[in-house]
Amino acid sequence: MAVVKLNGDNFEKEVLQAEGKVLVDFFATWCGPCKMMGPVVDNLAEEVKNAKICKLDIDESQQIAGQYGVMSVPTFMVFEKGQVVNKSMGVMPKESLVKLLEK
């Protein structure tokens, strides 16, 4: 499944109202570590079948990033039933993102 691009218009529908787990990659286009994680997240989206994988540009959606206390990027949050159930920051291998989803 392809990565879902999030913004203020679709965040509630795609994340908060979604069935099952949703991994959101809070990123910025100017962020070097975010650029490193981009292909990892894209690859994860192709492999994972039991969760939705999304990306949210914090510069385009500052209100949402602020609402969830994103202070550094990349930040990864796992949502389930509209609630954050897991969170991690920084560059990590794909296996760590999988573990984040499994917790």
PDB file of C-alpha atoms in Angstrom, residues 40-101:
ATOM      1  CA  VAL A  40      12.566   3.443   4.814  1.00  0.00           C
ATOM      2  CA  VAL A  41       8.991   4.599   5.468  1.00  0.00           C
ATOM      3  CA  ASP A  42       8.064   4.118   1.794  1.00  0.00           C
ATOM      4  CA  ASN A  43       9.465   0.575   1.888  1.00  0.00           C
ATOM      5  CA  LEU A  44       7.623  -0.182   5.120  1.00  0.00           C
ATOM      6  CA  ALA A  45       4.351   0.936   3.537  1.00  0.00           C
ATOM      7  CA  GLU A  46       4.842  -1.592   0.742  1.00  0.00           C
ATOM      8  CA  GLU A  47       5.530  -4.439   3.175  1.00  0.00           C
ATOM      9  CA  VAL A  48       3.127  -3.851   6.058  1.00  0.00           C
ATOM     10  CA  LYS A  49      -0.392  -5.134   5.461  1.00  0.00           C
ATOM     11  CA  ASN A  50      -1.924  -4.689   8.924  1.00  0.00           C
ATOM     12  CA  ALA A  51      -1.393  -0.930   9.367  1.00  0.00           C
ATOM     13  CA  LYS A  52      -1.723   2.309   7.433  1.00  0.00           C
ATOM     14  CA  ILE A  53       1.518   4.268   6.898  1.00  0.00           C
ATOM     15  CA  CYS A  54       1.251   8.052   6.582  1.00  0.00           C
ATOM     16  CA  LYS A  55       3.486  11.134   6.303  1.00  0.00           C
ATOM     17  CA  LEU A  56       2.721  14.621   7.568  1.00  0.00           C
ATOM     18  CA  ASP A  57       4.862  17.635   6.597  1.00  0.00           C
ATOM     19  CA  ILE A  58       5.089  19.680   9.801  1.00  0.00           C
ATOM     20  CA  ASP A  59       5.630  22.933   7.898  1.00  0.00           C
ATOM     21  CA  GLU A  60       2.419  22.460   5.927  1.00  0.00           C
ATOM     22  CA  SER A  61       0.429  21.267   8.960  1.00  0.00           C
ATOM     23  CA  GLN A  62       1.873  23.216  11.876  1.00  0.00           C
ATOM     24  CA  GLN A  63      -1.353  23.099  13.876  1.00  0.00           C
ATOM     25  CA  ILE A  64      -1.473  19.290  13.880  1.00  0.00           C
ATOM     26  CA  ALA A  65       2.247  18.988  14.697  1.00  0.00           C
ATOM     27  CA  GLY A  66       1.757  21.404  17.603  1.00  0.00           C
ATOM     28  CA  GLN A  67      -1.329  19.578  18.808  1.00  0.00           C
ATOM     29  CA  TYR A  68       0.710  16.388  19.175  1.00  0.00           C
ATOM     30  CA  GLY A  69       3.762  18.103  20.691  1.00  0.00           C
ATOM     31  CA  VAL A  70       6.154  17.399  17.825  1.00  0.00           C
ATOM     32  CA  MET A  71       9.344  19.212  18.835  1.00  0.00           C
ATOM     33  CA  SER A  72      11.863  17.431  16.612  1.00  0.00           C
ATOM     34  CA  VAL A  73      11.736  15.540  13.356  1.00  0.00           C
ATOM     35  CA  PRO A  74      11.434  12.867  12.336  1.00  0.00           C
ATOM     36  CA  THR A  75       8.875  11.860  14.941  1.00  0.00           C
ATOM     37  CA  PHE A  76       6.898   8.663  14.509  1.00  0.00           C
ATOM     38  CA  MET A  77       3.558   8.126  16.248  1.00  0.00           C
ATOM     39  CA  VAL A  78       1.344   5.083  16.169  1.00  0.00           C
ATOM     40  CA  PHE A  79      -2.363   5.825  16.466  1.00  0.00           C
ATOM     41  CA  GLU A  80      -5.074   3.332  17.301  1.00  0.00           C
ATOM     42  CA  LYS A  81      -8.740   4.247  17.741  1.00  0.00           C
ATOM     43  CA  GLY A  82      -7.802   7.916  17.471  1.00  0.00           C
ATOM     44  CA  GLN A  83      -5.241   7.807  20.289  1.00  0.00           C
ATOM     45  CA  VAL A  84      -1.431   7.834  20.284  1.00  0.00           C
ATOM     46  CA  VAL A  85      -0.345   4.409  21.528  1.00  0.00           C
ATOM     47  CA  ASN A  86       3.365   4.608  20.757  1.00  0.00           C
ATOM     48  CA  LYS A  87       5.933   7.249  19.829  1.00  0.00           C
ATOM     49  CA  SER A  88       9.588   7.431  18.831  1.00  0.00           C
ATOM     50  CA  MET A  89      11.947  10.023  17.358  1.00  0.00           C
ATOM     51  CA  GLY A  90      14.997  10.059  15.143  1.00  0.00           C
ATOM     52  CA  VAL A  91      16.603   7.844  12.534  1.00  0.00           C
ATOM     53  CA  MET A  92      16.034   4.133  13.022  1.00  0.00           C
ATOM     54  CA  PRO A  93      16.118   0.931  11.010  1.00  0.00           C
ATOM     55  CA  LYS A  94      12.925  -0.392   9.459  1.00  0.00           C
ATOM     56  CA  GLU A  95      12.836  -3.192  12.043  1.00  0.00           C
ATOM     57  CA  SER A  96      12.462  -0.588  14.803  1.00  0.00           C
ATOM     58  CA  LEU A  97       9.479   0.957  13.023  1.00  0.00           C
ATOM     59  CA  VAL A  98       7.913  -2.506  12.755  1.00  0.00           C
ATOM     60  CA  LYS A  99       8.438  -3.028  16.496  1.00  0.00           C
ATOM     61  CA  LEU A 100       6.849   0.378  17.148  1.00  0.00           C
ATOM     62  CA  LEU A 101       3.748  -0.825  15.307  1.00  0.00           C
TER      63      LEU A 101
END
